[in-house]
C-alpha cells in the first residue's frame, strides 16, 4: 500500500508539472513511424484511483481527434503485455488487467532493475546499456532475445515509460520528442 501511495504521489507530481528542473513535461509528444508514415500524438499520463489514464490527441485535417486508455491498478502493478491498440477518435478504452500502454508494469520494471531482464508480450528483454539520458533520468536500453526489437525505458519507478521503440517486429516504432509551442 505504501508503495502505491508513493507511486501515485510521484505520478501526480509529473501530472501537474512539478517545479523541479528534471521533471518531465505534463504533455509528451510521441512520434510514431509505421510503413513510411509519421504520426504525432500528444499524450498525458494521469493517476486516478491506483490506476493510470493516458489521454491522447492528434491534429488531423485541422481537427483535434482524441481519446484515452485507462490502465487498471492490476495492469500498472503486474501487467505483462504492451498494448498496440490503434487510437480511434472519441474512443475511451479500459485495457485488460494484463495490458499496459507505453509503460512497463511495476513488476517488470523491478525485474529489469534487479535482474537486468524482464518478460513482456511473452518475450524476454535484456538490458544493454543506460548511456542515454532524458531530464536527468537514464534511459534503460533493452533488446528482445528473439527478434531484436529494442526499447529505451525511462529509469523512473513512478513512470517507467517506454520512451522509444525501434526495430519492432510489428513495425510500430516511436520516440518521445519535445513539444515545440
Short mmCIF file of N, CA and C in Angstrom, two decimals:
data_model
loop_
_atom_site.label_atom_id
_atom_site.label_comp_id
_atom_site.label_asym_id
_atom_site.label_seq_id
_atom_site.Cartn_x
_atom_site.Cartn_y
_atom_site.Cartn_z
N UNK A 1 0.82 -1.18 0.00
CA UNK A 1 0.00 0.00 0.00
C UNK A 1 0.87 1.26 0.00
N UNK A 2 1.93 1.24 0.84
CA UNK A 2 2.82 2.39 0.91
C UNK A 2 3.45 2.67 -0.45
N UNK A 3 3.84 1.60 -1.17
CA UNK A 3 4.46 1.77 -2.48
C UNK A 3 3.47 2.41 -3.46
N UNK A 4 2.19 2.01 -3.39
CA UNK A 4 1.18 2.58 -4.28
C UNK A 4 1.00 4.07 -4.00
N UNK A 5 0.99 4.42 -2.74
CA UNK A 5 0.83 5.83 -2.38
C UNK A 5 2.00 6.65 -2.90
N UNK A 6 3.22 6.14 -2.72
CA UNK A 6 4.40 6.84 -3.21
C UNK A 6 4.33 6.99 -4.73
N UNK A 7 3.95 5.91 -5.44
CA UNK A 7 3.86 5.95 -6.89
C UNK A 7 2.82 6.99 -7.33
N UNK A 8 1.69 7.02 -6.67
CA UNK A 8 0.64 7.97 -7.04
C UNK A 8 1.10 9.40 -6.81
N UNK A 9 1.78 9.64 -5.68
CA UNK A 9 2.28 10.98 -5.41
C UNK A 9 3.31 11.41 -6.45
N UNK A 10 4.19 10.50 -6.83
CA UNK A 10 5.18 10.84 -7.85
C UNK A 10 4.53 11.10 -9.20
N UNK A 11 3.55 10.25 -9.58
CA UNK A 11 2.84 10.46 -10.84
C UNK A 11 2.08 11.78 -10.81
N UNK A 12 1.48 12.09 -9.68
CA UNK A 12 0.76 13.34 -9.55
C UNK A 12 1.71 14.52 -9.73
N UNK A 13 2.91 14.39 -9.18
CA UNK A 13 3.92 15.44 -9.35
C UNK A 13 4.23 15.67 -10.82
N UNK A 14 4.33 14.58 -11.59
CA UNK A 14 4.58 14.73 -13.03
C UNK A 14 3.36 15.32 -13.72
N UNK A 15 2.17 14.89 -13.33
CA UNK A 15 0.96 15.35 -13.99
C UNK A 15 0.75 16.84 -13.83
N UNK A 16 1.13 17.41 -12.70
CA UNK A 16 0.94 18.85 -12.51
C UNK A 16 2.19 19.64 -12.84
N UNK A 17 3.18 18.95 -13.41
CA UNK A 17 4.36 19.64 -13.93
C UNK A 17 5.24 20.21 -12.84
N UNK A 18 5.59 19.37 -11.87
CA UNK A 18 6.40 19.78 -10.72
C UNK A 18 7.46 20.82 -11.02
N UNK A 19 7.91 21.49 -10.00
CA UNK A 19 8.82 22.62 -10.16
C UNK A 19 10.26 22.20 -10.40
N UNK A 20 10.57 20.96 -10.16
CA UNK A 20 11.96 20.52 -10.32
C UNK A 20 12.38 20.62 -11.78
N UNK A 21 13.63 20.96 -12.00
CA UNK A 21 14.14 21.10 -13.36
C UNK A 21 14.17 19.77 -14.10
N UNK A 22 14.33 18.67 -13.38
CA UNK A 22 14.44 17.39 -14.05
C UNK A 22 13.09 16.71 -14.25
N UNK A 23 11.99 17.38 -13.92
CA UNK A 23 10.67 16.81 -14.11
C UNK A 23 10.33 16.77 -15.60
N UNK A 24 9.57 15.76 -15.96
CA UNK A 24 9.10 15.67 -17.34
C UNK A 24 7.96 16.64 -17.55
N UNK A 25 7.77 17.10 -18.77
CA UNK A 25 6.61 17.95 -19.03
C UNK A 25 5.33 17.15 -18.83
N UNK A 26 4.22 17.84 -18.57
CA UNK A 26 2.98 17.11 -18.34
C UNK A 26 2.41 16.52 -19.62
N UNK A 27 2.78 17.05 -20.78
CA UNK A 27 2.35 16.50 -22.06
C UNK A 27 3.59 16.09 -22.85
N UNK A 28 3.55 14.87 -23.36
CA UNK A 28 4.67 14.34 -24.14
C UNK A 28 4.23 14.13 -25.58
N UNK A 29 5.14 14.33 -26.50
CA UNK A 29 4.86 14.15 -27.92
C UNK A 29 5.46 12.82 -28.37
N UNK A 30 4.60 11.88 -28.73
CA UNK A 30 5.03 10.58 -29.24
C UNK A 30 5.00 10.66 -30.76
N UNK A 31 6.14 10.38 -31.40
CA UNK A 31 6.23 10.41 -32.85
C UNK A 31 6.32 8.96 -33.32
N UNK A 32 5.27 8.52 -34.01
CA UNK A 32 5.17 7.15 -34.48
C UNK A 32 5.58 7.06 -35.94
N UNK A 33 6.26 5.97 -36.29
CA UNK A 33 6.64 5.68 -37.67
C UNK A 33 6.10 4.29 -37.99
N UNK A 34 5.33 4.21 -39.07
CA UNK A 34 4.77 2.93 -39.49
C UNK A 34 4.59 2.95 -41.01
N UNK A 35 5.24 2.03 -41.69
CA UNK A 35 5.13 1.89 -43.15
C UNK A 35 5.37 3.22 -43.86
N UNK A 36 6.41 3.94 -43.45
CA UNK A 36 6.77 5.18 -44.12
C UNK A 36 5.93 6.39 -43.73
N UNK A 37 4.97 6.21 -42.85
CA UNK A 37 4.14 7.32 -42.41
C UNK A 37 4.56 7.76 -41.01
N UNK A 38 4.35 9.04 -40.71
CA UNK A 38 4.67 9.58 -39.39
C UNK A 38 3.39 10.18 -38.81
N UNK A 39 3.13 9.88 -37.55
CA UNK A 39 2.00 10.46 -36.82
C UNK A 39 2.53 10.97 -35.49
N UNK A 40 2.05 12.14 -35.07
CA UNK A 40 2.50 12.76 -33.82
C UNK A 40 1.31 12.89 -32.87
N UNK A 41 1.38 12.17 -31.76
CA UNK A 41 0.33 12.18 -30.76
C UNK A 41 0.82 12.89 -29.50
N UNK A 42 0.03 13.80 -28.97
CA UNK A 42 0.31 14.39 -27.67
C UNK A 42 -0.36 13.49 -26.62
N UNK A 43 0.41 13.15 -25.57
CA UNK A 43 -0.11 12.24 -24.54
C UNK A 43 0.17 12.78 -23.15
N UNK A 44 -0.79 12.57 -22.27
CA UNK A 44 -0.62 12.86 -20.85
C UNK A 44 -0.95 11.61 -20.06
N UNK A 45 -0.23 11.41 -18.97
CA UNK A 45 -0.43 10.26 -18.10
C UNK A 45 -0.90 10.80 -16.75
N UNK A 46 -2.09 10.42 -16.32
CA UNK A 46 -2.68 10.96 -15.10
C UNK A 46 -3.09 9.83 -14.16
N UNK A 47 -2.60 9.85 -12.90
CA UNK A 47 -3.03 8.83 -11.94
C UNK A 47 -4.49 9.04 -11.56
N UNK A 48 -5.21 7.93 -11.36
CA UNK A 48 -6.61 8.00 -10.98
C UNK A 48 -6.98 6.75 -10.20
N UNK A 49 -7.14 6.89 -8.88
CA UNK A 49 -7.56 5.78 -8.02
C UNK A 49 -6.71 4.53 -8.21
N UNK A 50 -5.43 4.59 -7.99
CA UNK A 50 -4.49 3.47 -8.15
C UNK A 50 -4.34 3.01 -9.59
N UNK A 51 -4.99 3.67 -10.52
CA UNK A 51 -4.89 3.32 -11.93
C UNK A 51 -4.15 4.45 -12.64
N UNK A 52 -4.08 4.36 -13.95
CA UNK A 52 -3.41 5.39 -14.74
C UNK A 52 -4.25 5.62 -15.99
N UNK A 53 -4.50 6.88 -16.30
CA UNK A 53 -5.24 7.23 -17.51
C UNK A 53 -4.30 7.94 -18.46
N UNK A 54 -4.26 7.45 -19.66
CA UNK A 54 -3.46 8.05 -20.72
C UNK A 54 -4.43 8.73 -21.67
N UNK A 55 -4.37 10.05 -21.73
CA UNK A 55 -5.18 10.82 -22.68
C UNK A 55 -4.30 11.16 -23.86
N UNK A 56 -4.83 10.96 -25.05
CA UNK A 56 -4.06 11.26 -26.25
C UNK A 56 -4.88 12.19 -27.14
N UNK A 57 -4.15 12.90 -28.03
CA UNK A 57 -4.82 13.70 -29.05
C UNK A 57 -3.86 13.89 -30.22
N UNK A 58 -4.45 14.10 -31.40
CA UNK A 58 -3.68 14.32 -32.61
C UNK A 58 -4.45 15.30 -33.49
N UNK A 59 -3.74 16.21 -34.12
CA UNK A 59 -4.36 17.16 -35.05
C UNK A 59 -4.38 16.51 -36.42
N UNK A 60 -5.60 16.27 -36.92
CA UNK A 60 -5.76 15.67 -38.25
C UNK A 60 -6.82 16.43 -39.00
N UNK A 61 -6.50 16.85 -40.20
CA UNK A 61 -7.46 17.58 -41.04
C UNK A 61 -8.02 18.80 -40.31
N UNK A 62 -7.14 19.53 -39.63
CA UNK A 62 -7.48 20.77 -38.91
C UNK A 62 -8.47 20.54 -37.76
N UNK A 63 -8.55 19.31 -37.27
CA UNK A 63 -9.46 19.00 -36.16
C UNK A 63 -8.71 18.11 -35.17
N UNK A 64 -8.88 18.40 -33.87
CA UNK A 64 -8.25 17.56 -32.85
C UNK A 64 -9.07 16.29 -32.69
N UNK A 65 -8.41 15.16 -32.86
CA UNK A 65 -9.01 13.87 -32.52
C UNK A 65 -8.42 13.48 -31.18
N UNK A 66 -9.23 12.84 -30.33
CA UNK A 66 -8.73 12.49 -29.01
C UNK A 66 -9.45 11.27 -28.46
N UNK A 67 -8.83 10.70 -27.44
CA UNK A 67 -9.38 9.54 -26.77
C UNK A 67 -8.52 9.23 -25.56
N UNK A 68 -8.72 8.05 -24.99
CA UNK A 68 -7.94 7.70 -23.81
C UNK A 68 -7.82 6.19 -23.67
N UNK A 69 -6.82 5.80 -22.89
CA UNK A 69 -6.65 4.43 -22.44
C UNK A 69 -6.58 4.48 -20.93
N UNK A 70 -7.33 3.64 -20.27
CA UNK A 70 -7.26 3.52 -18.81
C UNK A 70 -6.53 2.22 -18.50
N UNK A 71 -5.51 2.32 -17.65
CA UNK A 71 -4.77 1.15 -17.19
C UNK A 71 -5.25 0.83 -15.78
N UNK A 72 -5.68 -0.38 -15.56
CA UNK A 72 -6.21 -0.78 -14.26
C UNK A 72 -5.08 -0.83 -13.23
N UNK A 73 -5.41 -0.80 -11.95
CA UNK A 73 -4.37 -0.94 -10.92
C UNK A 73 -3.60 -2.25 -11.08
N UNK A 74 -4.28 -3.33 -11.47
CA UNK A 74 -3.62 -4.61 -11.69
C UNK A 74 -2.62 -4.52 -12.83
N UNK A 75 -2.99 -3.83 -13.91
CA UNK A 75 -2.08 -3.67 -15.06
C UNK A 75 -0.86 -2.84 -14.67
N UNK A 76 -1.09 -1.75 -13.95
CA UNK A 76 0.02 -0.89 -13.53
C UNK A 76 0.99 -1.68 -12.66
N UNK A 77 0.48 -2.55 -11.80
CA UNK A 77 1.34 -3.31 -10.90
C UNK A 77 1.95 -4.55 -11.57
N UNK A 78 1.14 -5.34 -12.31
CA UNK A 78 1.62 -6.64 -12.77
C UNK A 78 1.41 -6.93 -14.25
N UNK A 79 1.13 -5.93 -15.06
CA UNK A 79 0.88 -6.17 -16.48
C UNK A 79 2.04 -6.89 -17.15
N UNK A 80 1.73 -7.68 -18.17
CA UNK A 80 2.75 -8.46 -18.87
C UNK A 80 2.69 -8.28 -20.39
N UNK A 81 1.78 -7.43 -20.86
CA UNK A 81 1.60 -7.25 -22.29
C UNK A 81 1.52 -5.75 -22.59
N UNK A 82 2.27 -5.32 -23.60
CA UNK A 82 2.21 -3.94 -24.06
C UNK A 82 1.17 -3.85 -25.16
N UNK A 83 0.16 -3.01 -24.98
CA UNK A 83 -0.91 -2.88 -25.95
C UNK A 83 -0.44 -2.09 -27.17
N UNK A 84 -0.82 -2.56 -28.33
CA UNK A 84 -0.56 -1.85 -29.58
C UNK A 84 -1.88 -1.46 -30.24
N UNK A 85 -2.93 -1.31 -29.43
CA UNK A 85 -4.24 -0.93 -29.92
C UNK A 85 -4.17 0.45 -30.56
N UNK A 86 -4.67 0.55 -31.78
CA UNK A 86 -4.61 1.81 -32.51
C UNK A 86 -5.64 2.79 -31.95
N UNK A 87 -5.22 4.05 -31.69
CA UNK A 87 -6.17 5.05 -31.20
C UNK A 87 -7.26 5.34 -32.23
N UNK A 88 -8.49 5.48 -31.75
CA UNK A 88 -9.61 5.86 -32.60
C UNK A 88 -10.29 7.07 -31.98
N UNK A 89 -10.59 8.06 -32.80
CA UNK A 89 -11.18 9.31 -32.32
C UNK A 89 -12.42 9.04 -31.48
N UNK A 90 -12.46 9.66 -30.30
CA UNK A 90 -13.61 9.56 -29.41
C UNK A 90 -13.69 8.27 -28.61
N UNK A 91 -12.73 7.40 -28.77
CA UNK A 91 -12.77 6.10 -28.09
C UNK A 91 -12.00 6.16 -26.78
N UNK A 92 -12.66 5.72 -25.71
CA UNK A 92 -12.06 5.68 -24.38
C UNK A 92 -12.06 4.21 -23.95
N UNK A 93 -10.88 3.62 -23.89
CA UNK A 93 -10.72 2.19 -23.71
C UNK A 93 -10.11 1.88 -22.35
N UNK A 94 -10.71 0.95 -21.63
CA UNK A 94 -10.07 0.40 -20.44
C UNK A 94 -9.39 -0.89 -20.87
N UNK A 95 -8.08 -0.91 -20.74
CA UNK A 95 -7.31 -2.08 -21.18
C UNK A 95 -7.52 -3.23 -20.20
N UNK A 96 -7.36 -4.47 -20.67
CA UNK A 96 -7.45 -5.63 -19.78
C UNK A 96 -6.41 -5.56 -18.66
N UNK A 97 -6.62 -6.31 -17.61
CA UNK A 97 -5.77 -6.27 -16.42
C UNK A 97 -4.33 -6.68 -16.67
N UNK A 98 -4.05 -7.34 -17.78
CA UNK A 98 -2.68 -7.77 -18.06
C UNK A 98 -1.96 -6.84 -19.05
N UNK A 99 -2.64 -5.76 -19.52
CA UNK A 99 -2.07 -4.89 -20.55
C UNK A 99 -1.77 -3.49 -20.04
N UNK A 100 -0.63 -2.97 -20.48
CA UNK A 100 -0.29 -1.57 -20.25
C UNK A 100 -0.15 -0.89 -21.62
N UNK A 101 -0.08 0.42 -21.59
CA UNK A 101 0.13 1.18 -22.82
C UNK A 101 1.27 2.16 -22.58
N UNK A 102 2.36 1.98 -23.29
CA UNK A 102 3.51 2.89 -23.30
C UNK A 102 4.29 2.94 -21.98
N UNK A 103 3.96 2.10 -21.04
CA UNK A 103 4.75 1.97 -19.82
C UNK A 103 4.94 0.50 -19.50
N UNK A 104 5.96 0.22 -18.70
CA UNK A 104 6.11 -1.12 -18.13
C UNK A 104 5.34 -1.18 -16.83
N UNK A 105 4.91 -2.36 -16.47
CA UNK A 105 4.30 -2.54 -15.15
C UNK A 105 5.38 -2.40 -14.08
N UNK A 106 4.96 -2.16 -12.86
CA UNK A 106 5.90 -2.05 -11.75
C UNK A 106 6.69 -3.35 -11.59
N UNK A 107 6.03 -4.49 -11.75
CA UNK A 107 6.69 -5.78 -11.62
C UNK A 107 7.78 -5.95 -12.67
N UNK A 108 7.51 -5.61 -13.92
CA UNK A 108 8.50 -5.73 -14.98
C UNK A 108 9.66 -4.76 -14.74
N UNK A 109 9.34 -3.55 -14.31
CA UNK A 109 10.39 -2.56 -14.03
C UNK A 109 11.30 -3.06 -12.90
N UNK A 110 10.71 -3.59 -11.83
CA UNK A 110 11.54 -4.11 -10.73
C UNK A 110 12.43 -5.25 -11.20
N UNK A 111 11.90 -6.12 -12.06
CA UNK A 111 12.70 -7.21 -12.61
C UNK A 111 13.86 -6.67 -13.44
N UNK A 112 13.59 -5.67 -14.26
CA UNK A 112 14.64 -5.07 -15.08
C UNK A 112 15.75 -4.49 -14.20
N UNK A 113 15.37 -3.79 -13.15
CA UNK A 113 16.36 -3.18 -12.27
C UNK A 113 17.14 -4.23 -11.46
N UNK A 114 16.47 -5.27 -11.00
CA UNK A 114 17.12 -6.27 -10.14
C UNK A 114 17.89 -7.32 -10.94
N UNK A 115 17.32 -7.75 -12.07
CA UNK A 115 17.89 -8.88 -12.81
C UNK A 115 18.45 -8.51 -14.18
N UNK A 116 18.32 -7.22 -14.57
CA UNK A 116 18.72 -6.74 -15.89
C UNK A 116 17.98 -7.46 -17.03
N UNK A 117 16.78 -7.90 -16.72
CA UNK A 117 15.92 -8.55 -17.73
C UNK A 117 14.48 -8.56 -17.24
N UNK A 118 13.55 -8.69 -18.17
CA UNK A 118 12.14 -8.82 -17.83
C UNK A 118 11.43 -9.48 -18.99
N UNK A 119 10.23 -9.97 -18.73
CA UNK A 119 9.41 -10.61 -19.76
C UNK A 119 8.19 -9.74 -20.03
N UNK A 120 7.91 -9.51 -21.31
CA UNK A 120 6.73 -8.75 -21.72
C UNK A 120 6.30 -9.30 -23.07
N UNK A 121 5.02 -9.39 -23.31
CA UNK A 121 4.49 -9.92 -24.57
C UNK A 121 5.08 -11.30 -24.87
N UNK A 122 5.25 -12.10 -23.84
CA UNK A 122 5.80 -13.46 -23.98
C UNK A 122 7.20 -13.45 -24.59
N UNK A 123 7.93 -12.38 -24.35
CA UNK A 123 9.27 -12.21 -24.89
C UNK A 123 10.19 -11.72 -23.78
N UNK A 124 11.41 -12.25 -23.75
CA UNK A 124 12.38 -11.78 -22.77
C UNK A 124 13.18 -10.63 -23.35
N UNK A 125 13.34 -9.58 -22.55
CA UNK A 125 14.16 -8.43 -22.90
C UNK A 125 15.34 -8.38 -21.95
N UNK A 126 16.52 -8.04 -22.49
CA UNK A 126 17.71 -7.94 -21.65
C UNK A 126 18.26 -6.51 -21.74
N UNK A 127 18.83 -6.06 -20.63
CA UNK A 127 19.40 -4.72 -20.56
C UNK A 127 20.72 -4.68 -21.34
N UNK A 128 20.87 -3.68 -22.21
CA UNK A 128 22.10 -3.49 -22.96
C UNK A 128 22.96 -2.39 -22.36
N UNK A 129 22.33 -1.24 -22.07
CA UNK A 129 23.08 -0.12 -21.50
C UNK A 129 22.10 0.90 -20.93
N UNK A 130 22.65 1.94 -20.33
CA UNK A 130 21.85 3.05 -19.82
C UNK A 130 22.61 4.36 -20.06
N UNK A 131 23.18 4.49 -21.24
CA UNK A 131 24.04 5.62 -21.58
C UNK A 131 23.27 6.91 -21.90
N UNK A 132 22.09 6.78 -22.49
CA UNK A 132 21.32 7.95 -22.90
C UNK A 132 20.50 8.48 -21.72
N UNK A 133 20.30 9.81 -21.69
CA UNK A 133 19.56 10.43 -20.58
C UNK A 133 18.50 11.38 -21.11
N UNK A 134 17.42 11.52 -20.33
CA UNK A 134 16.35 12.47 -20.61
C UNK A 134 15.92 13.09 -19.29
N UNK A 135 15.97 14.41 -19.20
CA UNK A 135 15.52 15.13 -17.99
C UNK A 135 16.12 14.52 -16.72
N UNK A 136 17.41 14.26 -16.73
CA UNK A 136 18.14 13.67 -15.59
C UNK A 136 17.76 12.23 -15.26
N UNK A 137 17.01 11.56 -16.13
CA UNK A 137 16.71 10.16 -15.96
C UNK A 137 17.49 9.37 -17.01
N UNK A 138 18.03 8.24 -16.61
CA UNK A 138 18.66 7.36 -17.59
C UNK A 138 17.58 6.69 -18.42
N UNK A 139 17.93 6.36 -19.64
CA UNK A 139 17.08 5.52 -20.47
C UNK A 139 17.68 4.13 -20.49
N UNK A 140 16.91 3.16 -20.03
CA UNK A 140 17.37 1.77 -19.97
C UNK A 140 17.13 1.14 -21.34
N UNK A 141 18.21 0.85 -22.05
CA UNK A 141 18.15 0.32 -23.41
C UNK A 141 18.09 -1.20 -23.32
N UNK A 142 16.99 -1.78 -23.82
CA UNK A 142 16.81 -3.23 -23.78
C UNK A 142 16.55 -3.76 -25.19
N UNK A 143 16.84 -5.03 -25.38
CA UNK A 143 16.58 -5.70 -26.66
C UNK A 143 15.92 -7.03 -26.39
N UNK A 144 14.95 -7.37 -27.24
CA UNK A 144 14.33 -8.68 -27.06
C UNK A 144 15.26 -9.77 -27.57
N UNK A 145 15.18 -10.94 -26.97
CA UNK A 145 16.11 -12.03 -27.28
C UNK A 145 15.68 -12.84 -28.49
N UNK A 146 14.51 -12.55 -29.07
CA UNK A 146 14.03 -13.34 -30.20
C UNK A 146 14.21 -12.65 -31.55
N UNK A 147 13.72 -11.39 -31.65
CA UNK A 147 13.67 -10.74 -32.96
C UNK A 147 14.43 -9.41 -33.03
N UNK A 148 15.06 -9.01 -31.95
CA UNK A 148 15.88 -7.82 -31.98
C UNK A 148 15.16 -6.50 -31.77
N UNK A 149 13.89 -6.54 -31.35
CA UNK A 149 13.17 -5.31 -31.04
C UNK A 149 13.85 -4.60 -29.87
N UNK A 150 13.91 -3.27 -29.92
CA UNK A 150 14.59 -2.51 -28.88
C UNK A 150 13.66 -1.49 -28.26
N UNK A 151 13.85 -1.27 -26.95
CA UNK A 151 13.12 -0.24 -26.23
C UNK A 151 14.10 0.55 -25.38
N UNK A 152 13.79 1.83 -25.20
CA UNK A 152 14.50 2.68 -24.26
C UNK A 152 13.46 3.08 -23.23
N UNK A 153 13.66 2.67 -21.98
CA UNK A 153 12.67 2.83 -20.93
C UNK A 153 13.18 3.85 -19.92
N UNK A 154 12.35 4.82 -19.60
CA UNK A 154 12.70 5.85 -18.63
C UNK A 154 12.95 5.20 -17.28
N UNK A 155 14.15 5.40 -16.74
CA UNK A 155 14.52 4.81 -15.45
C UNK A 155 13.89 5.64 -14.34
N UNK A 156 12.59 5.46 -14.20
CA UNK A 156 11.80 6.22 -13.24
C UNK A 156 10.76 5.27 -12.64
N UNK A 157 10.91 4.87 -11.39
CA UNK A 157 9.96 3.93 -10.81
C UNK A 157 8.52 4.43 -10.80
N UNK A 158 8.32 5.74 -10.77
CA UNK A 158 6.97 6.29 -10.78
C UNK A 158 6.31 6.19 -12.15
N UNK A 159 7.11 6.22 -13.20
CA UNK A 159 6.58 6.17 -14.56
C UNK A 159 7.62 5.55 -15.49
N UNK A 160 7.71 4.21 -15.50
CA UNK A 160 8.68 3.54 -16.38
C UNK A 160 8.19 3.54 -17.84
N UNK A 161 8.27 4.71 -18.43
CA UNK A 161 7.74 4.98 -19.75
C UNK A 161 8.62 4.39 -20.84
N UNK A 162 8.01 3.77 -21.82
CA UNK A 162 8.75 3.30 -22.99
C UNK A 162 8.98 4.54 -23.86
N UNK A 163 10.15 5.14 -23.70
CA UNK A 163 10.48 6.39 -24.36
C UNK A 163 10.65 6.21 -25.86
N UNK A 164 11.16 5.06 -26.24
CA UNK A 164 11.39 4.80 -27.65
C UNK A 164 11.28 3.31 -27.91
N UNK A 165 10.77 2.97 -29.08
CA UNK A 165 10.74 1.58 -29.54
C UNK A 165 11.23 1.57 -30.98
N UNK A 166 12.21 0.72 -31.25
CA UNK A 166 12.78 0.61 -32.58
C UNK A 166 12.90 -0.86 -32.97
N UNK A 167 12.92 -1.13 -34.26
CA UNK A 167 13.05 -2.50 -34.79
C UNK A 167 11.96 -3.41 -34.26
N UNK A 168 10.79 -2.84 -34.01
CA UNK A 168 9.66 -3.61 -33.52
C UNK A 168 9.21 -4.57 -34.62
N UNK A 169 9.09 -5.86 -34.33
CA UNK A 169 8.63 -6.82 -35.34
C UNK A 169 7.26 -6.45 -35.93
N UNK A 170 6.43 -5.72 -35.17
CA UNK A 170 5.14 -5.27 -35.68
C UNK A 170 5.27 -4.01 -36.53
N UNK A 171 6.50 -3.47 -36.61
CA UNK A 171 6.85 -2.27 -37.37
C UNK A 171 6.21 -1.00 -36.82
N UNK A 172 5.75 -1.04 -35.56
CA UNK A 172 5.22 0.16 -34.90
C UNK A 172 6.33 0.70 -34.03
N UNK A 173 7.00 1.73 -34.51
CA UNK A 173 8.13 2.33 -33.79
C UNK A 173 7.76 3.74 -33.36
N UNK A 174 8.33 4.20 -32.25
CA UNK A 174 8.09 5.56 -31.79
C UNK A 174 9.24 6.07 -30.98
N UNK A 175 9.19 7.37 -30.79
CA UNK A 175 10.14 8.07 -29.91
C UNK A 175 9.43 9.29 -29.35
N UNK A 176 9.67 9.55 -28.08
CA UNK A 176 9.12 10.76 -27.46
C UNK A 176 10.04 11.91 -27.80
N UNK A 177 9.46 13.03 -28.22
CA UNK A 177 10.22 14.22 -28.58
C UNK A 177 9.66 15.42 -27.84
N UNK A 178 10.45 16.49 -27.83
CA UNK A 178 9.99 17.74 -27.20
C UNK A 178 8.85 18.33 -28.00
N UNK A 179 7.90 18.91 -27.27
CA UNK A 179 6.81 19.64 -27.91
C UNK A 179 7.28 21.07 -28.09
N UNK A 180 7.23 21.55 -29.33
CA UNK A 180 7.63 22.92 -29.63
C UNK A 180 6.35 23.75 -29.73
N UNK A 181 6.22 24.73 -28.84
CA UNK A 181 5.00 25.56 -28.84
C UNK A 181 5.32 26.95 -29.27
#
